[in-house]
Amino acid sequence: MGRVATPLSDRKIKLAKPKDKVYRLSDGNGLVLEIKPNGSKIWRVRYIFEKKAKMYTIGDYPTISLAEARYITTQVRNKILRGIDPVKERQEVELKKSIESKKKFETIAREFFDLKSKEWAKTYYSKQIRKAEIYIFPFIGFKNIDRITKSDIVDVVKNVKFIQTPSTKNTNKNETSRRVFNLIKQIYQFALHNDYTEIDIPNRIDINKIVPKTKIQNRIKAITDEKEIKNIYEIITHDFEGYHIIGNALKFLALTALRPGNVRNVQWKWIDMENRVITFPAEAMKSKKEFRLPLTDTLAEIIENMRDLTYHRSEYVFCSPVHIGRMMSENTLNVAHKRLGIINHNAHGWRSSFSTICYEHQKEHGMSAEVIEAQLHHQIGSSVTRAYMRSDFLEERRNLLEWWESFLEDEI
């Protein structure tokens, strides 16, 4: 006959001191108190299941009292009698919780942002996270993505206009609503491609039926306003959803202030990636003089992104997305601006924006008028001055273009 354990008491538990090795005090019915060398005391239940000895951990003493430990032991024993392995059951519950946690919308969104941190400019990355934290996470961030409904997303978009922050107090809330919806769409696309969900809810929503499309009124004379030009840049670089060739061309145009015709005409044979420069031959330029375009890191990245799309299919970097091999049509970049709701500011307007703002910020970037005009490929000085001028300010213009990109990417 087996030895019957003497039931424990709170006094006996409190008097139990740690030893060099782990030891256990038995309370009966399989309940033991495990005392470790560091002084911690843990309740466990010993049991046999399918002829295998197992141990179920209840928790620490005194957080869990003796009476509570006995009650839990009874529950564990009842499960065993019903053919349920309590340890396996707990593992399954924890696994389910883990899966549930990974499928929370905010968890998926944070993973999406981690991925995009390697692609997006730092300021834009911060703005997108803040947008999610203000307009999205409080409403659907805690939900399992498979349980988010069409109504949930529509409500998120509609609620945007009611949320006021110091930085959005005077902004166009319709435009903000559209950007919030666009961000949700991007997160869902990430979730779909990473098997977090099989349901593309945003694809079933027509944003134009929820939020009126706002046309951005930007006259050329008013385009020097910093918020307006940064807003337009953000729209063309992050809200454009058409062909990648056109999207890359739009960004290249904005960051270089080239004439639209020159952007459409960029040819692979003119590119020297080793020296980070594109050399336009004289016949390709309005002035009929050779022009060297310095490539910043971002411009070089755009060229590399285009390599897989057009390098083996066309002589043009930004060729027609419809008729591969041909030059992009003359109206494509202007039409792209209009489709984004940008009117009275066409593709050529970036040259005016670049010129005006660079002159206004000369003290900040430290470049001379000659450098600014050289990037616009304008004639500098008199015919006599030009006869003696041998520099095209290539490196100075590279620095200027880096400043220009930083200006456009900065917080509005």
Tab-separated table of C-alpha atoms in Angstrom:
chain	number	residue	atom	x	y	z
A	1	MET	CA	0.000	0.000	0.000
A	2	GLY	CA	1.414	3.422	-1.041
A	3	ARG	CA	2.338	6.054	1.508
A	4	VAL	CA	-0.453	8.645	2.020
A	5	ALA	CA	0.781	12.217	1.859
A	6	THR	CA	0.127	14.502	4.797
A	7	PRO	CA	-1.853	17.492	3.541
A	8	LEU	CA	0.035	20.790	3.440
A	9	SER	CA	-0.822	23.852	5.498
A	10	ASP	CA	-0.011	27.512	4.941
A	11	ARG	CA	2.288	27.396	7.970
A	12	LYS	CA	4.225	24.415	6.605
A	13	ILE	CA	4.533	26.114	3.187
A	14	LYS	CA	5.806	29.361	4.700
A	15	LEU	CA	8.374	27.499	6.799
A	16	ALA	CA	9.702	25.533	3.800
A	17	LYS	CA	13.191	26.856	3.027
A	18	PRO	CA	15.126	26.553	-0.271
A	19	LYS	CA	17.855	23.913	-0.560
A	20	ASP	CA	20.769	23.362	-2.930
A	21	LYS	CA	18.514	21.382	-5.255
A	22	VAL	CA	14.855	21.519	-6.238
A	23	TYR	CA	12.587	19.501	-3.929
A	24	ARG	CA	8.828	18.989	-3.668
A	25	LEU	CA	6.256	18.892	-0.860
A	26	SER	CA	3.208	16.729	-1.572
A	27	ASP	CA	-0.353	17.701	-0.668
A	28	GLY	CA	-2.029	14.555	-2.030
A	29	ASN	CA	-4.133	13.868	-5.146
A	30	GLY	CA	-1.029	14.600	-7.253
A	31	LEU	CA	-0.663	18.220	-6.071
A	32	VAL	CA	2.912	19.185	-5.153
A	33	LEU	CA	4.667	22.388	-4.224
A	34	GLU	CA	8.027	22.643	-5.992
A	35	ILE	CA	10.618	24.697	-4.089
A	36	LYS	CA	13.596	25.969	-6.055
A	37	PRO	CA	17.072	27.039	-4.815
A	38	ASN	CA	16.218	30.694	-5.533
A	39	GLY	CA	13.294	30.476	-3.072
A	40	SER	CA	10.417	30.461	-5.590
A	41	LYS	CA	7.534	28.059	-4.902
A	42	ILE	CA	5.541	26.589	-7.788
A	43	TRP	CA	2.336	24.550	-7.691
A	44	ARG	CA	2.283	21.520	-10.007
A	45	VAL	CA	0.029	18.505	-10.527
A	46	ARG	CA	1.500	15.073	-11.203
A	47	TYR	CA	-0.611	12.697	-13.263
A	48	ILE	CA	-0.528	9.724	-15.617
A	49	PHE	CA	-2.063	10.021	-19.080
A	50	GLU	CA	-1.956	7.213	-21.624
A	51	LYS	CA	0.645	5.439	-19.469
A	52	LYS	CA	2.953	8.473	-19.486
A	53	ALA	CA	3.934	10.505	-16.398
A	54	LYS	CA	3.201	14.198	-16.865
A	55	MET	CA	3.312	17.424	-14.878
A	56	TYR	CA	0.803	20.293	-15.078
A	57	THR	CA	1.967	23.702	-13.817
A	58	ILE	CA	-0.625	25.723	-11.916
A	59	GLY	CA	1.386	28.784	-10.884
A	60	ASP	CA	3.432	30.289	-8.072
A	61	TYR	CA	2.720	30.530	-4.348
A	62	PRO	CA	1.515	32.797	-2.733
A	63	THR	CA	-0.097	34.305	-5.877
A	64	ILE	CA	-2.142	31.107	-5.983
A	65	SER	CA	-3.188	30.058	-2.505
A	66	LEU	CA	-3.296	26.494	-1.188
A	67	ALA	CA	-7.109	26.431	-1.453
A	68	GLU	CA	-7.016	27.668	-5.065
A	69	ALA	CA	-4.326	25.132	-5.986
A	70	ARG	CA	-6.489	22.295	-4.587
A	71	TYR	CA	-9.534	23.521	-6.520
A	72	ILE	CA	-7.533	23.669	-9.797
A	73	THR	CA	-6.131	20.192	-9.085
A	74	THR	CA	-9.693	18.853	-8.856
A	75	GLN	CA	-10.497	20.428	-12.242
A	76	VAL	CA	-7.356	18.894	-13.770
A	77	ARG	CA	-8.313	15.464	-12.412
A	78	ASN	CA	-11.829	15.799	-13.842
A	79	LYS	CA	-10.411	16.538	-17.291
A	80	ILE	CA	-8.197	13.476	-17.127
A	81	LEU	CA	-11.235	11.336	-16.250
A	82	ARG	CA	-12.964	12.711	-19.366
A	83	GLY	CA	-9.992	11.711	-21.520
A	84	ILE	CA	-8.551	15.215	-21.836
A	85	ASP	CA	-4.814	15.761	-21.383
A	86	PRO	CA	-4.621	19.118	-19.519
A	87	VAL	CA	-1.063	19.886	-20.673
A	88	LYS	CA	-1.935	19.255	-24.323
A	89	GLU	CA	-5.139	21.266	-23.938
A	90	ARG	CA	-3.178	24.225	-22.537
A	91	GLN	CA	-0.678	24.024	-25.404
A	92	GLU	CA	-3.518	24.074	-27.924
A	93	VAL	CA	-5.126	27.070	-26.215
A	94	GLU	CA	-1.808	28.944	-26.167
A	95	LEU	CA	-1.217	28.102	-29.820
A	96	LYS	CA	-4.675	29.384	-30.685
A	97	LYS	CA	-3.989	32.589	-28.745
A	98	SER	CA	-0.657	32.993	-30.539
A	99	ILE	CA	-2.288	32.560	-33.937
A	100	GLU	CA	-5.081	34.908	-32.909
A	101	SER	CA	-2.524	37.514	-31.826
A	102	LYS	CA	-0.625	37.238	-35.108
A	103	LYS	CA	-3.847	37.782	-37.027
A	104	LYS	CA	-4.710	40.985	-35.180
A	105	PHE	CA	-4.882	43.812	-37.690
A	106	GLU	CA	-2.398	45.986	-35.799
A	107	THR	CA	0.124	43.133	-35.531
A	108	ILE	CA	-0.063	42.562	-39.291
A	109	ALA	CA	0.148	46.305	-39.964
A	110	ARG	CA	3.282	46.636	-37.795
A	111	GLU	CA	4.906	43.818	-39.767
A	112	PHE	CA	3.929	45.628	-42.986
A	113	PHE	CA	5.525	48.839	-41.701
A	114	ASP	CA	8.727	46.968	-40.798
A	115	LEU	CA	8.930	45.788	-44.395
A	116	LYS	CA	8.270	49.257	-45.778
A	117	SER	CA	10.852	50.882	-43.490
A	118	LYS	CA	13.481	49.677	-45.974
A	119	GLU	CA	11.657	51.281	-48.928
A	120	TRP	CA	10.011	54.465	-47.663
A	121	ALA	CA	11.744	57.718	-46.765
A	122	LYS	CA	12.047	58.131	-42.995
A	123	THR	CA	9.611	61.058	-42.784
A	124	TYR	CA	6.983	59.347	-44.931
A	125	TYR	CA	7.389	56.130	-42.922
A	126	SER	CA	6.767	58.043	-39.675
A	127	LYS	CA	3.726	59.788	-41.155
A	128	GLN	CA	2.162	56.504	-42.244
A	129	ILE	CA	2.588	54.919	-38.811
A	130	ARG	CA	1.129	58.007	-37.138
A	131	LYS	CA	-1.797	57.906	-39.587
A	132	ALA	CA	-2.499	54.297	-38.624
A	133	GLU	CA	-2.187	55.017	-34.893
A	134	ILE	CA	-4.611	57.942	-35.061
A	135	TYR	CA	-7.216	56.820	-37.590
A	136	ILE	CA	-7.068	53.009	-37.845
A	137	PHE	CA	-5.712	51.097	-34.841
A	138	PRO	CA	-8.146	52.496	-32.220
A	139	PHE	CA	-11.066	51.097	-34.244
A	140	ILE	CA	-9.914	47.854	-35.893
A	141	GLY	CA	-6.334	47.331	-34.702
A	142	PHE	CA	-7.424	44.895	-31.970
A	143	LYS	CA	-9.578	42.785	-34.325
A	144	ASN	CA	-8.689	39.535	-36.039
A	145	ILE	CA	-8.320	40.482	-39.708
A	146	ASP	CA	-10.749	37.713	-40.719
A	147	ARG	CA	-13.431	39.214	-38.492
A	148	ILE	CA	-13.155	42.741	-39.868
A	149	THR	CA	-16.223	43.569	-41.924
A	150	LYS	CA	-16.867	45.908	-44.811
A	151	SER	CA	-18.840	48.130	-42.426
A	152	ASP	CA	-15.865	48.303	-40.045
A	153	ILE	CA	-13.617	49.725	-42.780
A	154	VAL	CA	-16.283	52.109	-44.063
A	155	ASP	CA	-16.751	53.404	-40.499
A	156	VAL	CA	-12.991	53.946	-40.124
A	157	VAL	CA	-12.916	56.030	-43.312
A	158	LYS	CA	-16.008	58.027	-42.331
A	159	ASN	CA	-14.680	58.723	-38.829
A	160	VAL	CA	-11.559	60.482	-40.148
A	161	LYS	CA	-13.334	63.829	-40.511
A	162	PHE	CA	-14.333	63.769	-36.832
A	163	ILE	CA	-10.793	63.258	-35.515
A	164	GLN	CA	-8.846	66.453	-34.928
A	165	THR	CA	-5.097	66.661	-34.313
A	166	PRO	CA	-2.854	69.764	-34.251
A	167	SER	CA	-1.236	68.763	-37.558
A	168	THR	CA	-4.519	67.987	-39.372
A	169	LYS	CA	-6.714	70.791	-38.042
A	170	ASN	CA	-6.581	72.764	-41.291
A	171	THR	CA	-6.058	69.974	-43.799
A	172	ASN	CA	-8.490	68.559	-46.336
A	173	LYS	CA	-10.209	65.748	-44.433
A	174	ASN	CA	-11.592	64.172	-47.607
A	175	GLU	CA	-8.045	63.716	-48.874
A	176	THR	CA	-6.957	62.335	-45.502
A	177	SER	CA	-9.877	59.866	-45.576
A	178	ARG	CA	-8.753	58.628	-48.983
A	179	ARG	CA	-5.179	58.170	-47.796
A	180	VAL	CA	-6.322	56.245	-44.726
A	181	PHE	CA	-8.333	53.940	-46.996
A	182	ASN	CA	-5.352	53.553	-49.328
A	183	LEU	CA	-3.177	52.569	-46.354
A	184	ILE	CA	-5.719	49.941	-45.286
A	185	LYS	CA	-5.688	48.571	-48.842
A	186	GLN	CA	-1.898	48.275	-48.773
A	187	ILE	CA	-1.989	46.437	-45.432
A	188	TYR	CA	-4.590	44.017	-46.780
A	189	GLN	CA	-2.472	43.334	-49.855
A	190	PHE	CA	0.452	42.527	-47.555
A	191	ALA	CA	-1.795	40.269	-45.457
A	192	LEU	CA	-3.085	38.443	-48.545
A	193	HIS	CA	0.389	37.760	-49.902
A	194	ASN	CA	1.629	36.525	-46.517
A	195	ASP	CA	-1.340	34.188	-45.886
A	196	TYR	CA	-2.781	36.116	-42.955
A	197	THR	CA	-6.139	36.279	-44.723
A	198	GLU	CA	-7.869	35.204	-47.906
A	199	ILE	CA	-10.476	37.961	-47.867
A	200	ASP	CA	-9.748	41.284	-49.584
A	201	ILE	CA	-12.425	43.458	-47.975
A	202	PRO	CA	-11.143	46.856	-49.285
A	203	ASN	CA	-11.384	45.554	-52.851
A	204	ARG	CA	-15.164	45.412	-52.371
A	205	ILE	CA	-15.357	49.084	-51.390
A	206	ASP	CA	-15.709	51.960	-53.885
A	207	ILE	CA	-14.120	54.882	-52.042
A	208	ASN	CA	-15.809	57.350	-54.419
A	209	LYS	CA	-19.172	56.247	-53.000
A	210	ILE	CA	-18.018	57.140	-49.497
A	211	VAL	CA	-15.713	60.157	-49.825
A	212	PRO	CA	-16.105	62.846	-52.498
A	213	LYS	CA	-13.081	63.237	-54.722
A	214	THR	CA	-11.423	66.567	-54.067
A	215	LYS	CA	-9.615	68.257	-56.886
A	216	ILE	CA	-6.453	69.961	-55.727
A	217	GLN	CA	-6.465	73.507	-56.970
A	218	ASN	CA	-2.859	74.546	-57.502
A	219	ARG	CA	-2.156	77.426	-59.795
A	220	ILE	CA	1.381	77.720	-61.039
A	221	LYS	CA	1.824	81.062	-59.293
A	222	ALA	CA	0.775	79.478	-55.966
A	223	ILE	CA	2.853	76.365	-56.285
A	224	THR	CA	5.645	77.915	-54.236
A	225	ASP	CA	3.585	77.188	-51.140
A	226	GLU	CA	5.543	74.486	-49.315
A	227	LYS	CA	2.538	72.526	-48.074
A	228	GLU	CA	0.959	72.432	-51.540
A	229	ILE	CA	4.045	71.228	-53.379
A	230	LYS	CA	4.849	68.614	-50.706
A	231	ASN	CA	1.247	67.456	-50.790
A	232	ILE	CA	1.402	67.020	-54.579
A	233	TYR	CA	4.693	65.130	-54.309
A	234	GLU	CA	3.243	62.771	-51.719
A	235	ILE	CA	0.202	62.148	-53.918
A	236	ILE	CA	2.174	61.302	-57.068
A	237	THR	CA	4.716	59.124	-55.266
A	238	HIS	CA	2.462	57.232	-52.869
A	239	ASP	CA	-1.143	57.430	-54.105
A	240	PHE	CA	-0.522	56.542	-57.749
A	241	GLU	CA	-1.949	53.085	-58.511
A	242	GLY	CA	-1.353	52.738	-62.260
A	243	TYR	CA	1.504	51.254	-64.277
A	244	HIS	CA	4.829	51.096	-62.395
A	245	ILE	CA	6.561	52.639	-65.422
A	246	ILE	CA	4.401	55.772	-65.155
A	247	GLY	CA	4.684	55.903	-61.366
A	248	ASN	CA	8.495	55.782	-61.538
A	249	ALA	CA	8.528	58.376	-64.312
A	250	LEU	CA	6.412	60.745	-62.208
A	251	LYS	CA	8.802	60.484	-59.275
A	252	PHE	CA	11.853	60.853	-61.533
A	253	LEU	CA	10.284	63.966	-63.076
A	254	ALA	CA	9.542	65.557	-59.699
A	255	LEU	CA	13.020	64.878	-58.298
A	256	THR	CA	15.005	66.106	-61.313
A	257	ALA	CA	12.959	69.070	-62.668
A	258	LEU	CA	13.725	67.838	-66.197
A	259	ARG	CA	11.452	68.699	-69.074
A	260	PRO	CA	8.806	65.949	-69.405
A	261	GLY	CA	10.057	65.170	-72.914
A	262	ASN	CA	13.539	64.499	-71.545
A	263	VAL	CA	12.169	62.105	-68.926
A	264	ARG	CA	10.210	60.206	-71.570
A	265	ASN	CA	13.317	60.065	-73.746
A	266	VAL	CA	15.829	58.737	-71.162
A	267	GLN	CA	17.641	55.868	-72.884
A	268	TRP	CA	19.540	52.984	-71.341
A	269	LYS	CA	22.630	53.631	-73.450
A	270	TRP	CA	23.026	57.098	-71.926
A	271	ILE	CA	23.255	55.802	-68.345
A	272	ASP	CA	26.565	55.405	-66.529
A	273	MET	CA	25.703	53.779	-63.200
A	274	GLU	CA	29.348	53.511	-62.162
A	275	ASN	CA	29.710	57.304	-62.178
A	276	ARG	CA	26.048	57.914	-61.345
A	277	VAL	CA	25.277	60.127	-64.309
A	278	ILE	CA	22.995	60.201	-67.365
A	279	THR	CA	24.414	62.030	-70.380
A	280	PHE	CA	21.805	63.447	-72.737
A	281	PRO	CA	23.298	64.052	-76.212
A	282	ALA	CA	22.930	67.508	-77.712
A	283	GLU	CA	20.260	66.417	-80.194
A	284	ALA	CA	18.036	65.262	-77.324
A	285	MET	CA	18.036	68.663	-75.628
A	286	LYS	CA	16.037	71.802	-76.392
A	287	SER	CA	19.235	73.881	-76.243
A	288	LYS	CA	20.998	71.456	-78.619
A	289	LYS	CA	23.790	71.145	-76.054
A	290	GLU	CA	24.850	68.048	-74.150
A	291	PHE	CA	23.449	67.758	-70.628
A	292	ARG	CA	24.672	65.572	-67.762
A	293	LEU	CA	22.139	64.611	-65.105
A	294	PRO	CA	23.694	63.610	-61.734
A	295	LEU	CA	21.994	60.666	-60.064
A	296	THR	CA	21.241	60.760	-56.357
A	297	ASP	CA	20.742	57.503	-54.447
A	298	THR	CA	16.988	57.683	-54.997
A	299	LEU	CA	17.283	58.438	-58.717
A	300	ALA	CA	19.723	55.535	-59.113
A	301	GLU	CA	17.255	53.325	-57.252
A	302	ILE	CA	14.460	54.322	-59.639
A	303	ILE	CA	16.673	53.402	-62.607
A	304	GLU	CA	17.458	50.028	-61.026
A	305	ASN	CA	13.753	49.427	-60.369
A	306	MET	CA	13.099	50.050	-64.064
A	307	ARG	CA	15.762	47.602	-65.180
A	308	ASP	CA	13.558	44.543	-64.712
A	309	LEU	CA	10.632	46.284	-66.389
A	310	THR	CA	12.118	47.731	-69.571
A	311	TYR	CA	15.856	47.058	-69.992
A	312	HIS	CA	15.450	44.014	-72.234
A	313	ARG	CA	12.298	45.285	-73.907
A	314	SER	CA	12.989	48.865	-74.960
A	315	GLU	CA	15.727	51.403	-75.548
A	316	TYR	CA	13.741	53.800	-73.362
A	317	VAL	CA	13.867	53.566	-69.586
A	318	PHE	CA	10.341	54.991	-69.187
A	319	CYS	CA	8.771	53.528	-72.302
A	320	SER	CA	5.070	53.231	-73.085
A	321	PRO	CA	3.468	50.748	-70.673
A	322	VAL	CA	0.970	49.793	-73.364
A	323	HIS	CA	3.196	49.640	-76.420
A	324	ILE	CA	6.423	48.292	-74.934
A	325	GLY	CA	9.369	49.420	-77.018
A	326	ARG	CA	7.922	52.778	-77.963
A	327	MET	CA	8.542	56.084	-76.242
A	328	MET	CA	5.918	57.038	-73.656
A	329	SER	CA	3.266	59.269	-75.267
A	330	GLU	CA	3.436	63.027	-74.830
A	331	ASN	CA	0.297	63.338	-72.686
A	332	THR	CA	0.868	60.375	-70.354
A	333	LEU	CA	2.467	62.294	-67.472
A	334	ASN	CA	-0.064	65.141	-67.665
A	335	VAL	CA	-2.962	62.677	-67.709
A	336	ALA	CA	-1.460	60.904	-64.676
A	337	HIS	CA	-1.495	64.199	-62.750
A	338	LYS	CA	-5.147	64.805	-63.655
A	339	ARG	CA	-6.227	61.303	-62.656
A	340	LEU	CA	-4.741	61.952	-59.237
A	341	GLY	CA	-6.972	65.020	-58.915
A	342	ILE	CA	-4.122	67.476	-59.548
A	343	ILE	CA	-5.224	70.256	-61.900
A	344	ASN	CA	-3.545	73.492	-63.000
A	345	HIS	CA	-0.206	71.873	-62.253
A	346	ASN	CA	1.022	69.709	-65.089
A	347	ALA	CA	4.206	67.748	-65.623
A	348	HIS	CA	6.125	70.847	-66.731
A	349	GLY	CA	5.107	72.649	-63.534
A	350	TRP	CA	7.805	70.840	-61.564
A	351	ARG	CA	10.424	73.017	-63.229
A	352	SER	CA	8.744	76.180	-61.940
A	353	SER	CA	8.357	74.674	-58.481
A	354	PHE	CA	12.000	73.606	-58.365
A	355	SER	CA	13.284	76.965	-59.582
A	356	THR	CA	11.207	79.149	-57.279
A	357	ILE	CA	11.703	77.109	-54.115
A	358	CYS	CA	15.434	76.571	-54.689
A	359	TYR	CA	15.929	80.327	-55.028
A	360	GLU	CA	13.871	80.973	-51.883
A	361	HIS	CA	16.014	78.502	-49.900
A	362	GLN	CA	19.456	79.440	-51.204
A	363	LYS	CA	20.769	80.153	-47.709
A	364	GLU	CA	19.648	76.708	-46.633
A	365	HIS	CA	21.195	74.623	-49.432
A	366	GLY	CA	24.045	77.042	-50.193
A	367	MET	CA	24.003	76.645	-53.993
A	368	SER	CA	24.461	79.548	-56.372
A	369	ALA	CA	22.075	80.760	-59.078
A	370	GLU	CA	24.414	79.205	-61.667
A	371	VAL	CA	23.923	75.767	-60.118
A	372	ILE	CA	20.131	76.117	-60.051
A	373	GLU	CA	19.998	77.295	-63.672
A	374	ALA	CA	22.437	74.594	-64.737
A	375	GLN	CA	20.084	71.914	-63.394
A	376	LEU	CA	17.247	73.495	-65.392
A	377	HIS	CA	19.624	73.473	-68.375
A	378	HIS	CA	19.139	77.193	-68.893
A	379	GLN	CA	21.764	79.380	-70.432
A	380	ILE	CA	23.844	81.135	-67.787
A	381	GLY	CA	25.211	84.666	-68.163
A	382	SER	CA	26.115	86.491	-71.355
A	383	SER	CA	27.576	84.925	-74.477
A	384	VAL	CA	31.026	86.087	-73.325
A	385	THR	CA	30.555	84.540	-69.857
A	386	ARG	CA	29.388	81.287	-71.385
A	387	ALA	CA	32.395	81.182	-73.695
A	388	TYR	CA	34.719	81.044	-70.680
A	389	MET	CA	32.565	78.792	-68.484
A	390	ARG	CA	33.692	75.188	-68.614
A	391	SER	CA	31.905	73.671	-65.592
A	392	ASP	CA	28.405	72.185	-65.611
A	393	PHE	CA	28.430	72.026	-61.764
A	394	LEU	CA	27.737	68.278	-61.797
A	395	GLU	CA	28.563	67.542	-58.140
A	396	GLU	CA	26.999	70.775	-56.906
A	397	ARG	CA	23.813	69.835	-58.753
A	398	ARG	CA	23.890	66.382	-57.203
A	399	ASN	CA	23.955	68.041	-53.772
A	400	LEU	CA	21.149	70.375	-54.824
A	401	LEU	CA	18.966	67.474	-55.976
A	402	GLU	CA	19.586	65.697	-52.674
A	403	TRP	CA	18.449	68.839	-50.844
A	404	TRP	CA	15.381	69.084	-53.102
A	405	GLU	CA	14.378	65.496	-52.354
A	406	SER	CA	14.845	66.069	-48.624
A	407	PHE	CA	12.692	69.199	-48.859
A	408	LEU	CA	9.879	67.328	-50.612
A	409	GLU	CA	10.031	64.372	-48.198
A	410	ASP	CA	9.977	66.481	-45.022
A	411	GLU	CA	6.845	66.602	-42.887
A	412	ILE	CA	4.194	68.997	-44.132
